Amino acid sequence: MNENLKHRIKARILKALHLVALFIAMAIICVPGLWIVLNSFRPTVEIMAKPPVWIPSELNLDNYRAMFGAVGEGGVPVVQYFTNSLIISVTSTVIAILVGMAGGYAFARYRFKGKAGIFIGLMLTRAVPGVSLSLPLFIVMAKTGLIDTHVGLILVYVALNVPFTIWLIDGFFRQVPIELAEAAEIDGCTRWQAFWKVEFPVARAGIASAGIFAFLTSWNEYALASQLTRSTFSKTMPVGLRDFTSEFTINWGGMCALAVLMIIPALILTFIVQKHLIAGLTFGGVKG
Amino acid sequence: MAQVQLRSVVKKYGSLEVVHGIDLDIADNEFVVLVGPSGCGKSTTLRMIAGLEAISGGEIAIGERVVNDLPPRHRNISMVFQNYALYPHMTVRENLGFSLKIANRPQSEIDRAVEEAANILSLSDYMDRKPGALSGGQRQRVAMGRAIVRHPEVFLFDEPLSNLDAKLRTQMRTEIKKLHQKVQSTIVYVTHDQVEAMTLADRIVIMRDGHIEQVGTPLEVFENPVNTFVATFIGSPPMNLLPATITNGEVAIENGPSVALPSAFEGKVREGQAVILGFRADNLMPRGHSLPMEGQHAAFDMKVNLSEPLGTETLLFSSLAGREVQAKMLNPRPVSPGETLPFQLDLTRCHLFDAASEASLR
Ligand SMILES: Nc1ncnc2c1ncn2[C@@H]1O[C@H](COP(=O)(O)OP(=O)(O)O)[C@@H](O)[C@H]1O
Ligand SMILES: [Mg+2]
């Protein structure tokens, strides 16, 4: 048998093993999500069955119908929760990105007193577990009357996200050569124009990815939101999931249905921004 | 009219002074090259002219205007950066037209100006590509195109060719020279490469450690370097320098032969003065392989350690008085290492520098 053939076979086998390993890894990652989607379409009996039923005998939209139905018949104010989540997540993300851009740019471009200290301080805030803040936050919010308001949660999420957006965006602005802004200034831009017309578009991909992270953090956050919201007026979708638990029973099907509604916008957003991420990552202007 | 004037210009970074009060007059349409070793303050000087660095002291004027505190956009200048600094998110066309767009010029005028620049620099074939899809030489041309679109009064170049390979560098050098003839503007060009400086400049400004050492035409600085630094920096191979003492009216090379005092230096040296004798390889040649030396010259034998044939001439590395000196051989024949040859030194082309100050005694 010739040697080339041996190597070819070896390469094929390795490739196959590679694909199998990838499949297993993806399956492990995806199964919980798929399980939720599956459960949202079938009755509780089948969900709770032991051993688990993998191939559903019947799929229907009962859980969704009930969820959008009247309160008291398994209905929950989904639209209101969705709106709350959207308002809170979008607003806090926009603010976190604006602050992150200002801060990240300052860290990337300017020298100032205490720069390293401030930066480390910001990063340290990430080391504090969010839940440990719940009681102090609750007290502060209660005193300021921000419990059960959009503003209250928006403030919390901005605070949670800003260190992270600053850190990410700082990294992206560092990759934008300083000469680009200088060239723009020589081409007639003010400092401000140079930023918006050159540095910002070039770092756009990074800023977008920081945006996704901030949005998903706010969109998915449960622990703090469950403390700081009370009523339909401000409850977000993760908190809304708890509406499906009553004293003695848990409506798993309904919970899964709401969870699916939560996942969809996040997925769509990621898909939209992903294109940006790849398209934007071309730093060809400076010698490559 | 766009002359550029620097008056005692100083640059400090905190307490560190990197440019020490330089004076320079650049005439309208002149091509001036700032040259010097890395870190001598060339870029800093250029960036102060551009308005990218604040001036710590002195005065800079472009045209008749003092521009000390004007931002770059009000100085009517263009700059080509070492790493090109093309806008990566814009096509070549957009890169070229950017400055006019910022100035809110009508689209028809922008198109016309971009087209003109593209023609001058042969960019027309890749106007719709992004910089990432261009080769180094093409990027270089786009960067130059972006600079000329606006018809600025002054062009500033900061080592624009240093990222190109040798062949392309020579080619672009010629293009820059041609460009200067076409666009008729004042150019301030920074490089650490003395060949680039010699070939491009109307006038060369040689800098060292934040000071200007000498300003002159390429020939002036080559023929009459004011000190040993300029003598070794300009010209390739660098000028040979040998310590010597004026003894009995002759130049006695340390541990070596004595040669007659070059007549140009008569009366300019005193007996016993410690000097440095400088001469270029072109003025030290083996007898029979040299230019005719009709004037004052000296003769001595030297052993050749190494020879580098260059085709029309051969570069010889020999030792004289325990130091390596480089000589040239015209109409070369093969030379074997260790061979001793009779050399002739053209004294009319020799230089004497004071040993202590290293300044020319001419
Ligand atoms: N931002 C800065 N802070 C402190 N020192 C600087 C800064 N920029 C340049 N220098 C110093 O100024 C000197 C001149 O630099 P530069 O003008 O870039 O030299 P070059 O002649 O190589 O272009 C160098 O010694 C450099 O270290
Ligand atoms: Mg430099």
XYZ file of C-alpha atoms and ligand atoms in Angstrom:
678
model
C 0.000 0.000 0.000
C 1.490 3.304 -0.900
C 2.226 5.924 1.662
C 0.124 8.660 0.141
C -2.971 6.530 0.411
C -2.241 5.848 4.061
C -1.962 9.547 4.778
C -5.092 10.285 2.825
C -7.075 7.751 4.810
C -5.652 9.078 8.024
C -6.626 12.621 7.084
C -10.177 11.457 6.234
C -10.575 9.646 9.528
C -9.324 12.640 11.472
C -11.741 14.871 9.596
C -14.628 12.524 10.423
C -13.673 12.400 14.088
C -13.460 16.158 14.067
C -17.001 16.449 12.730
C -18.351 13.929 15.220
C -16.745 15.800 18.090
C -18.182 19.067 16.830
C -21.613 17.475 16.540
C -21.498 16.216 20.102
C -20.356 19.588 21.405
C -23.081 21.419 19.491
C -25.693 18.902 20.672
C -24.735 19.480 24.287
C -24.969 23.222 23.777
C -28.215 23.133 21.833
C -30.233 20.423 23.551
C -31.518 22.555 26.457
C -32.694 25.221 24.021
C -34.334 22.702 21.725
C -35.903 20.988 24.734
C -37.521 24.269 25.735
C -38.815 24.885 22.241
C -40.150 21.326 22.091
C -41.816 21.563 25.494
C -43.570 24.772 24.591
C -45.578 22.807 22.034
C -46.788 19.885 24.190
C -48.862 19.166 27.273
C -47.410 18.983 30.771
C -48.043 15.245 31.010
C -45.614 14.580 28.230
C -43.086 17.087 29.537
C -43.021 15.441 32.941
C -43.044 11.875 31.643
C -40.375 9.523 32.913
C -38.435 8.292 31.055
C -38.399 11.507 28.934
C -40.335 11.442 25.695
C -38.012 12.596 22.948
C -40.322 12.166 20.016
C -43.525 14.060 20.810
C -46.769 12.275 20.069
C -48.619 15.506 19.493
C -47.641 19.134 18.954
C -50.045 21.986 19.508
C -50.154 25.693 20.307
C -52.195 25.296 23.489
C -49.502 26.768 25.724
C -49.210 29.873 23.547
C -52.966 30.209 23.283
C -53.326 29.990 27.041
C -50.504 32.445 27.632
C -52.116 35.109 25.477
C -55.511 34.221 26.909
C -57.378 35.780 29.797
C -55.737 36.168 33.168
C -56.979 33.455 35.495
C -57.086 30.904 32.683
C -53.299 30.621 32.500
C -52.862 33.945 30.726
C -50.048 36.348 31.534
C -49.587 39.954 30.299
C -46.994 38.883 27.739
C -47.237 41.975 25.599
C -46.717 44.223 28.592
C -43.733 42.179 29.781
C -42.271 42.181 26.321
C -42.663 45.939 26.063
C -41.072 46.428 29.476
C -38.149 44.208 28.564
C -37.685 45.988 25.280
C -37.835 49.497 26.735
C -35.503 48.649 29.583
C -32.983 46.658 27.532
C -32.813 49.029 24.589
C -32.557 52.156 26.683
C -29.951 50.737 29.032
C -27.951 49.367 26.102
C -27.966 52.684 24.258
C -26.819 54.512 27.370
C -24.200 51.873 28.204
C -22.850 52.070 24.656
C -22.712 55.860 24.647
C -20.942 55.922 27.981
C -18.783 53.002 26.888
C -17.759 54.841 23.734
C -16.872 57.987 25.596
C -15.008 56.063 28.272
C -13.386 53.550 25.947
C -12.201 56.321 23.656
C -10.743 58.242 26.569
C -8.886 55.180 27.839
C -7.630 54.307 24.371
C -6.510 57.766 23.294
C -5.772 60.044 26.215
C -3.368 60.059 29.069
C -4.697 61.325 32.370
C -3.991 61.048 36.049
C -5.081 57.832 37.699
C -5.881 56.161 34.393
C -4.641 52.731 35.394
C -6.331 52.966 38.799
C -9.689 53.957 37.345
C -9.473 51.198 34.795
C -8.708 48.532 37.378
C -11.476 49.906 39.579
C -13.938 49.539 36.731
C -12.848 45.988 36.114
C -13.110 45.137 39.810
C -16.784 46.047 39.779
C -17.220 43.117 37.430
C -15.900 40.839 40.137
C -18.787 41.718 42.462
C -21.576 39.137 42.068
C -24.703 40.957 40.942
C -26.941 39.211 43.456
C -24.933 40.523 46.380
C -26.043 43.981 45.297
C -29.695 43.144 45.475
C -30.328 44.194 49.046
C -28.381 47.484 48.942
C -29.944 48.240 45.574
C -33.375 47.462 46.937
C -32.878 49.876 49.804
C -31.552 52.638 47.567
C -34.346 52.182 45.066
C -36.959 52.072 47.769
C -35.683 55.325 49.275
C -35.602 57.049 45.922
C -38.969 55.702 44.901
C -37.562 53.864 41.900
C -38.855 50.427 42.842
C -41.118 49.054 40.149
C -40.139 51.675 37.567
C -38.419 51.389 34.206
C -35.922 54.034 35.227
C -34.827 52.021 38.249
C -33.958 48.935 36.239
C -32.415 50.953 33.431
C -30.060 52.581 35.928
C -29.085 49.219 37.367
C -28.391 47.710 33.971
C -26.399 50.712 32.816
C -24.267 50.360 35.929
C -23.825 46.648 35.310
C -22.897 47.083 31.670
C -20.787 50.207 31.570
C -17.521 48.703 32.888
C -17.828 45.946 30.354
C -18.655 48.199 27.388
C -15.821 50.552 28.312
C -13.402 47.664 28.457
C -14.517 46.171 25.138
C -14.720 49.460 23.265
C -11.375 50.599 24.636
C -9.885 47.484 23.069
C -11.458 48.230 19.712
C -10.397 51.865 19.644
C -6.864 50.789 20.448
C -6.873 48.850 17.211
C -7.848 51.933 15.223
C -4.546 53.604 14.350
C -4.314 57.116 15.686
C -3.108 58.302 12.280
C -6.584 57.782 10.841
C -8.019 60.542 12.975
C -4.984 62.696 12.257
C -5.389 62.173 8.531
C -9.037 63.129 8.862
C -8.127 66.295 10.740
C -5.685 67.230 8.026
C -8.382 66.505 5.455
C -10.430 69.223 7.103
C -12.323 67.508 9.905
C -12.786 68.903 13.350
C -11.819 66.556 16.173
C -15.494 65.682 16.516
C -15.977 64.989 12.794
C -12.839 62.900 12.694
C -14.334 60.719 15.383
C -17.755 60.268 13.801
C -16.637 59.984 10.203
C -13.553 57.855 10.624
C -12.841 56.370 14.019
C -16.402 55.442 14.851
C -17.172 53.658 11.563
C -13.902 51.774 11.717
C -14.563 50.604 15.278
C -18.249 50.026 14.539
C -17.962 46.248 14.566
C -16.525 46.256 18.039
C -19.090 48.708 19.305
C -21.846 46.552 17.860
C -20.527 43.494 19.661
C -20.371 45.428 22.914
C -23.979 46.392 22.184
C -25.064 42.767 21.825
C -23.465 41.834 25.094
C -25.041 44.731 26.929
C -28.433 44.035 25.405
C -28.372 40.340 26.233
C -27.265 41.022 29.800
C -30.234 43.321 30.343
C -32.644 41.148 28.387
C -31.843 37.991 30.343
C -31.199 39.417 33.803
C -33.441 37.857 36.441
C -32.071 38.137 39.966
C -32.069 41.921 40.336
C -35.153 42.449 38.219
C -37.123 40.082 40.419
C -36.255 42.209 43.447
C -36.825 45.605 41.911
C -40.068 45.017 40.033
C -43.466 44.321 41.485
C -46.204 44.737 38.962
C -46.999 44.374 35.303
C -45.989 47.991 34.994
C -42.289 47.143 35.093
C -41.842 43.360 35.200
C -39.551 42.058 32.530
C -39.957 38.754 30.708
C -37.567 36.715 32.884
C -39.489 37.862 35.953
C -42.725 37.125 34.126
C -41.731 33.461 33.967
C -42.563 33.237 37.634
C -46.218 33.920 36.863
C -46.398 30.296 35.789
C -45.645 29.033 39.241
C -48.469 28.829 41.688
C -48.587 27.440 45.189
C -48.759 23.795 44.215
C -48.086 23.545 40.524
C -45.699 24.771 37.913
C -46.968 25.274 34.392
C -43.875 24.094 32.556
C -45.429 24.298 29.127
C -46.429 27.921 29.607
C -43.036 28.796 30.986
C -41.329 27.273 27.973
C -43.627 29.148 25.633
C -42.689 32.463 27.238
C -39.037 31.455 27.210
C -39.267 30.873 23.453
C -40.701 34.359 23.023
C -37.703 35.649 24.960
C -35.171 33.790 22.890
C -36.490 34.879 19.495
C -35.614 38.601 19.647
C -32.184 37.792 21.030
C -31.557 35.391 18.161
C -32.754 37.859 15.544
C -30.597 40.615 16.983
C -27.523 38.421 17.034
C -28.093 37.440 13.413
C -28.451 41.040 12.299
C -25.400 42.260 14.127
C -23.258 39.269 13.224
C -23.072 40.448 9.630
C -21.811 43.797 10.871
C -19.244 42.091 13.025
C -17.626 40.309 10.135
C -17.972 43.102 7.596
C -16.492 45.663 9.924
C -13.409 43.760 10.921
C -11.210 44.899 8.067
C -8.381 47.103 9.146
C -6.774 47.492 5.743
C -6.234 51.223 5.668
C -3.020 51.111 7.515
C -0.192 48.963 6.286
C -1.111 45.311 6.625
C 2.650 81.709 -2.131
C 3.417 79.156 0.509
C 6.769 79.528 2.104
C 7.146 77.833 5.469
C 9.103 79.482 8.248
C 10.204 78.022 11.542
C 11.495 80.461 14.153
C 13.197 78.973 17.233
C 10.669 76.172 17.288
C 10.818 74.112 20.460
C 8.992 70.926 21.353
C 8.812 69.604 24.868
C 7.100 66.473 26.115
C 6.669 67.338 29.755
C 10.137 68.268 30.912
C 11.817 66.418 28.040
C 12.825 68.746 25.241
C 13.087 66.896 21.925
C 13.336 69.789 19.458
C 15.675 72.549 20.580
C 14.725 75.794 18.936
C 15.183 75.177 15.231
C 15.118 77.846 12.532
C 14.264 77.010 8.963
C 13.117 78.929 5.908
C 11.440 76.960 3.169
C 10.733 78.831 -0.053
C 7.586 78.572 -2.130
C 7.629 75.470 -4.369
C 10.744 74.203 -2.706
C 11.253 70.493 -2.016
C 12.934 70.283 1.370
C 13.926 66.999 2.963
C 14.458 66.615 6.690
C 16.872 63.777 7.204
C 18.549 62.328 10.243
C 18.832 59.200 12.306
C 15.788 57.713 13.969
C 14.602 59.680 16.990
C 16.238 62.970 16.012
C 12.938 64.865 15.931
C 12.088 64.894 12.220
C 8.552 63.589 12.625
C 7.948 65.839 15.582
C 9.012 68.853 13.540
C 6.808 67.835 10.640
C 3.867 67.216 12.923
C 4.280 70.649 14.437
C 4.093 72.136 10.942
C 0.980 70.041 10.349
C -0.616 71.132 13.597
C -0.801 67.606 14.973
C 1.576 68.479 17.808
C 1.362 71.633 19.861
C 4.372 73.943 19.629
C 6.092 74.479 22.970
C 7.987 77.565 21.875
C 8.813 79.672 18.849
C 6.746 80.374 15.809
C 5.665 78.581 12.648
C 4.377 80.515 9.650
C 2.854 79.120 6.474
C 2.562 81.668 3.708
C 2.365 84.966 5.523
C 0.324 83.535 8.368
C 1.555 82.494 11.786
C -0.195 79.188 12.381
C 1.002 78.323 15.890
C -2.454 77.777 17.304
C -4.412 76.887 14.188
C -5.802 73.355 13.955
C -4.596 71.261 10.992
C -7.723 71.952 8.958
C -6.990 75.667 8.838
C -3.408 75.330 7.668
C -4.097 74.333 4.056
C -1.684 71.424 4.147
C -1.776 67.759 3.184
C 0.132 64.971 4.798
C 1.165 61.496 3.683
C 1.764 59.181 6.606
C 4.331 56.440 6.921
C 1.632 53.783 7.287
C -0.611 55.540 4.722
C -3.539 55.991 7.150
C -6.135 55.340 4.461
C -9.696 55.152 5.716
C -10.318 51.395 5.723
C -14.094 51.683 5.546
C -14.081 53.804 2.394
C -13.316 52.920 -1.196
C -10.358 54.470 -2.953
C -12.739 56.943 -4.584
C -14.202 57.947 -1.224
C -10.751 58.187 0.308
C -9.662 60.568 -2.421
C -12.790 62.678 -2.245
C -13.061 62.801 1.536
C -11.443 66.182 2.086
C -13.597 67.863 -0.545
C -16.705 66.240 0.835
C -15.892 67.529 4.292
C -15.485 70.965 2.735
C -19.016 70.602 1.294
C -17.922 71.004 -2.300
C -20.464 70.162 -4.999
C -20.383 66.530 -6.129
C -19.442 67.459 -9.696
C -16.352 69.277 -8.489
C -15.395 66.370 -6.222
C -15.741 63.916 -9.099
C -13.593 66.066 -11.331
C -10.843 66.508 -8.731
C -10.840 62.816 -7.825
C -10.660 61.879 -11.486
C -7.738 64.221 -12.018
C -5.812 62.838 -9.053
C -6.590 59.289 -10.132
C -5.166 60.018 -13.566
C -2.007 61.622 -12.247
C -1.323 58.612 -10.032
C -2.811 55.893 -12.296
C -5.390 54.854 -9.745
C -8.334 54.575 -12.135
C -8.392 50.781 -12.185
C -9.151 50.287 -8.544
C -11.289 53.239 -7.584
C -14.003 51.063 -6.084
C -11.769 48.852 -3.980
C -11.238 49.283 -0.286
C -7.670 49.904 0.903
C -7.539 46.394 2.364
C -7.600 44.996 -1.172
C -4.627 47.013 -2.416
C -0.919 46.266 -2.503
C 1.556 48.412 -0.598
C 2.512 50.433 -3.647
C -1.100 51.056 -4.579
C -1.944 52.177 -1.049
C 0.998 54.514 -1.208
C -0.356 56.044 -4.387
C -3.837 56.424 -2.930
C -2.327 58.192 0.054
C -0.553 60.580 -2.287
C -3.699 61.006 -4.351
C -5.649 61.918 -1.248
C -3.025 64.541 -0.508
C -3.103 66.211 -3.926
C -6.870 66.290 -4.476
C -7.229 69.377 -2.354
C -4.428 71.377 -3.980
C -2.912 72.354 -0.653
C -0.208 74.957 -0.311
C 2.165 72.601 1.445
C 2.647 68.842 1.270
C 4.093 67.031 4.246
C 5.498 63.528 3.845
C 6.577 61.428 6.817
C 8.763 58.543 5.613
C 6.209 57.654 2.964
C 8.351 55.003 1.288
C 9.740 53.148 4.264
C 7.143 50.376 4.104
C 7.862 49.517 0.474
C 10.355 47.058 -0.897
C 13.549 48.378 -2.436
C 12.454 48.283 -6.052
C 9.108 49.929 -5.442
C 10.802 52.504 -3.282
C 13.041 53.628 -6.113
C 10.075 53.728 -8.454
C 7.893 55.768 -6.092
C 10.791 58.101 -5.404
C 10.784 59.042 -9.057
C 7.015 59.419 -9.011
C 7.165 61.782 -6.070
C 9.746 63.880 -7.866
C 7.529 63.977 -10.957
C 4.528 64.790 -8.836
C 6.345 67.771 -7.432
C 7.022 69.055 -10.912
C 3.360 68.586 -11.846
C 1.613 70.053 -8.834
C 4.106 72.835 -8.068
C 3.783 72.993 -4.308
C 6.006 73.379 -1.346
C 7.013 69.958 -0.021
C 8.497 69.068 3.341
C 9.616 65.472 3.279
C 10.950 63.445 6.184
C 13.172 60.415 5.790
C 16.003 58.666 7.564
C 17.353 57.456 4.241
C 20.088 59.741 2.937
C 19.775 58.364 -0.605
C 16.137 59.387 -0.675
C 17.122 62.777 0.677
C 19.868 63.293 -1.892
C 17.746 62.249 -4.849
C 14.593 64.156 -3.964
C 15.622 67.341 -2.282
C 16.132 70.830 -3.558
C 17.564 71.402 -0.122
C 18.461 68.955 2.607
C 18.081 69.670 6.295
C 20.215 67.330 8.370
C 19.028 66.910 11.924
C 20.529 65.303 14.985
C 19.126 65.121 18.517
C 16.622 67.889 17.938
C 19.118 70.283 16.338
C 19.656 71.207 12.726
C 23.233 70.340 11.803
C 23.336 71.647 8.256
C 21.049 72.977 5.558
C 22.080 72.966 1.923
C 21.593 71.565 -1.538
C 22.407 67.863 -1.886
C 25.739 68.719 -3.490
C 26.631 71.291 -0.858
C 26.089 68.930 2.029
C 27.901 66.171 0.178
C 30.892 68.294 -0.783
C 31.102 70.519 2.248
C 29.817 68.781 5.338
C 30.027 71.148 8.304
C 30.987 68.404 10.720
C 31.873 64.732 10.973
C 28.249 63.787 11.663
C 27.059 65.164 8.338
C 30.160 63.765 6.648
C 29.357 60.229 7.714
C 25.578 60.529 7.424
C 25.463 61.797 3.846
C 26.972 59.704 1.094
C 27.434 55.992 0.740
C 29.746 54.490 1.772
C 30.223 56.926 4.669
C 33.228 59.200 4.619
C 36.445 57.675 5.992
C 37.576 59.496 9.132
C 41.090 59.167 10.549
C 42.432 60.936 13.632
C 45.562 62.966 12.840
C 47.767 65.765 14.140
C 49.166 68.761 12.308
C 52.902 68.126 12.487
C 55.548 70.148 10.612
C 52.808 71.594 8.416
C 51.661 68.171 7.381
C 48.749 66.003 8.389
C 50.231 63.128 10.362
C 47.721 60.280 10.499
C 47.816 58.612 13.910
C 50.025 55.519 13.664
C 50.132 56.005 9.904
C 51.653 57.943 7.073
C 51.824 61.742 6.888
C 50.191 63.507 3.985
C 50.609 67.083 2.812
C 48.219 69.655 4.239
C 45.472 70.120 1.639
C 45.910 73.616 0.245
C 42.301 74.511 1.029
C 43.182 74.344 4.719
C 46.365 76.389 4.676
C 46.198 79.001 7.395
C 43.155 77.374 8.932
C 44.991 74.952 11.173
C 47.739 75.485 13.703
C 50.768 73.360 14.416
C 50.041 70.537 16.857
C 46.282 70.752 16.406
C 44.435 67.454 16.780
C 42.296 67.013 13.678
C 40.271 64.390 11.856
C 41.131 63.717 8.241
C 38.109 62.845 6.162
C 37.894 61.548 2.624
C 35.407 59.577 0.593
C 36.027 56.204 -0.995
C 35.727 57.930 -4.387
C 38.899 59.881 -3.658
C 41.048 56.961 -2.590
C 41.870 54.647 -5.460
C 44.572 52.205 -6.425
C 47.042 53.592 -8.935
C 46.093 52.540 -12.439
C 42.464 52.172 -11.436
C 41.712 55.734 -10.484
C 40.495 58.968 -11.924
C 43.341 61.163 -13.053
C 44.558 63.076 -9.984
C 46.152 66.193 -11.354
C 46.075 68.282 -8.218
C 47.647 67.698 -4.865
C 47.596 64.062 -3.883
C 49.232 61.564 -1.588
C 50.363 58.011 -2.237
C 50.764 55.035 0.095
C 50.402 51.261 0.048
C 47.563 49.437 1.754
C 46.577 45.845 2.191
C 43.113 44.978 0.869
C 41.085 42.873 3.307
C 37.931 42.470 1.344
C 36.563 43.493 -2.015
C 32.980 43.980 -3.112
C 32.612 44.042 -6.891
C 29.755 46.338 -7.912
C 30.207 45.956 -11.655
C 31.583 49.220 -12.947
C 33.652 49.626 -9.815
C 34.803 47.569 -6.878
C 34.597 48.654 -3.268
C 37.810 47.852 -1.384
C 38.017 47.469 2.375
C 41.571 48.071 3.555
C 43.212 49.076 6.766
C 45.172 52.238 7.278
C 46.703 53.118 10.630
C 44.773 50.309 12.259
C 41.393 51.528 11.019
C 39.222 50.247 8.266
C 38.992 52.561 5.284
C 36.982 52.092 2.152
C 38.352 52.792 -1.289
C 37.099 52.422 -4.815
C 38.661 50.750 -7.809
C 37.658 51.801 -11.301
C 37.995 49.450 -14.300
C 38.155 46.736 -11.690
C 40.190 43.588 -11.903
C 39.813 40.742 -9.405
C 41.551 41.491 -6.111
C 42.450 38.723 -3.732
C 42.192 39.312 0.007
C 45.542 40.228 1.513
C 46.860 41.772 -1.685
C 48.746 45.029 -1.181
C 48.060 47.826 -3.651
C 49.536 51.300 -4.149
C 46.796 53.838 -3.367
C 46.396 57.473 -4.297
C 44.488 59.922 -2.131
C 43.117 63.052 -3.798
C 44.010 65.754 -1.276
C 41.989 68.436 -3.057
C 38.880 66.539 -2.037
C 39.918 65.874 1.556
C 38.314 67.388 4.627
C 39.760 68.379 7.963
C 37.666 68.523 11.096
C 38.687 69.756 14.510
C 39.134 66.695 16.721
C 37.463 68.274 19.730
C 34.460 70.025 18.174
C 34.193 67.738 15.133
C 33.402 70.872 13.104
C 34.845 71.376 9.660
C 37.959 73.561 9.547
C 37.241 74.787 6.042
N 4.540 61.481 22.678
C 5.828 61.518 23.031
N 6.192 61.588 24.320
C 7.489 61.632 24.680
N 8.513 61.613 23.830
C 8.234 61.538 22.529
C 6.885 61.478 22.045
N 6.922 61.414 20.703
C 8.213 61.407 20.369
N 9.012 61.484 21.447
C 10.487 61.532 21.454
O 10.885 62.595 20.644
C 12.048 62.250 19.930
C 11.857 62.550 18.467
O 10.896 61.705 17.934
P 10.523 61.719 16.403
O 10.273 63.102 15.975
O 9.408 60.744 16.197
O 11.840 61.161 15.729
P 12.117 60.789 14.222
O 13.219 61.691 13.801
O 12.563 59.360 14.233
O 10.867 60.979 13.442
C 12.329 60.795 20.209
O 13.401 60.720 21.101
C 11.061 60.293 20.833
O 11.346 59.326 21.794
Mg 9.651 59.512 12.446
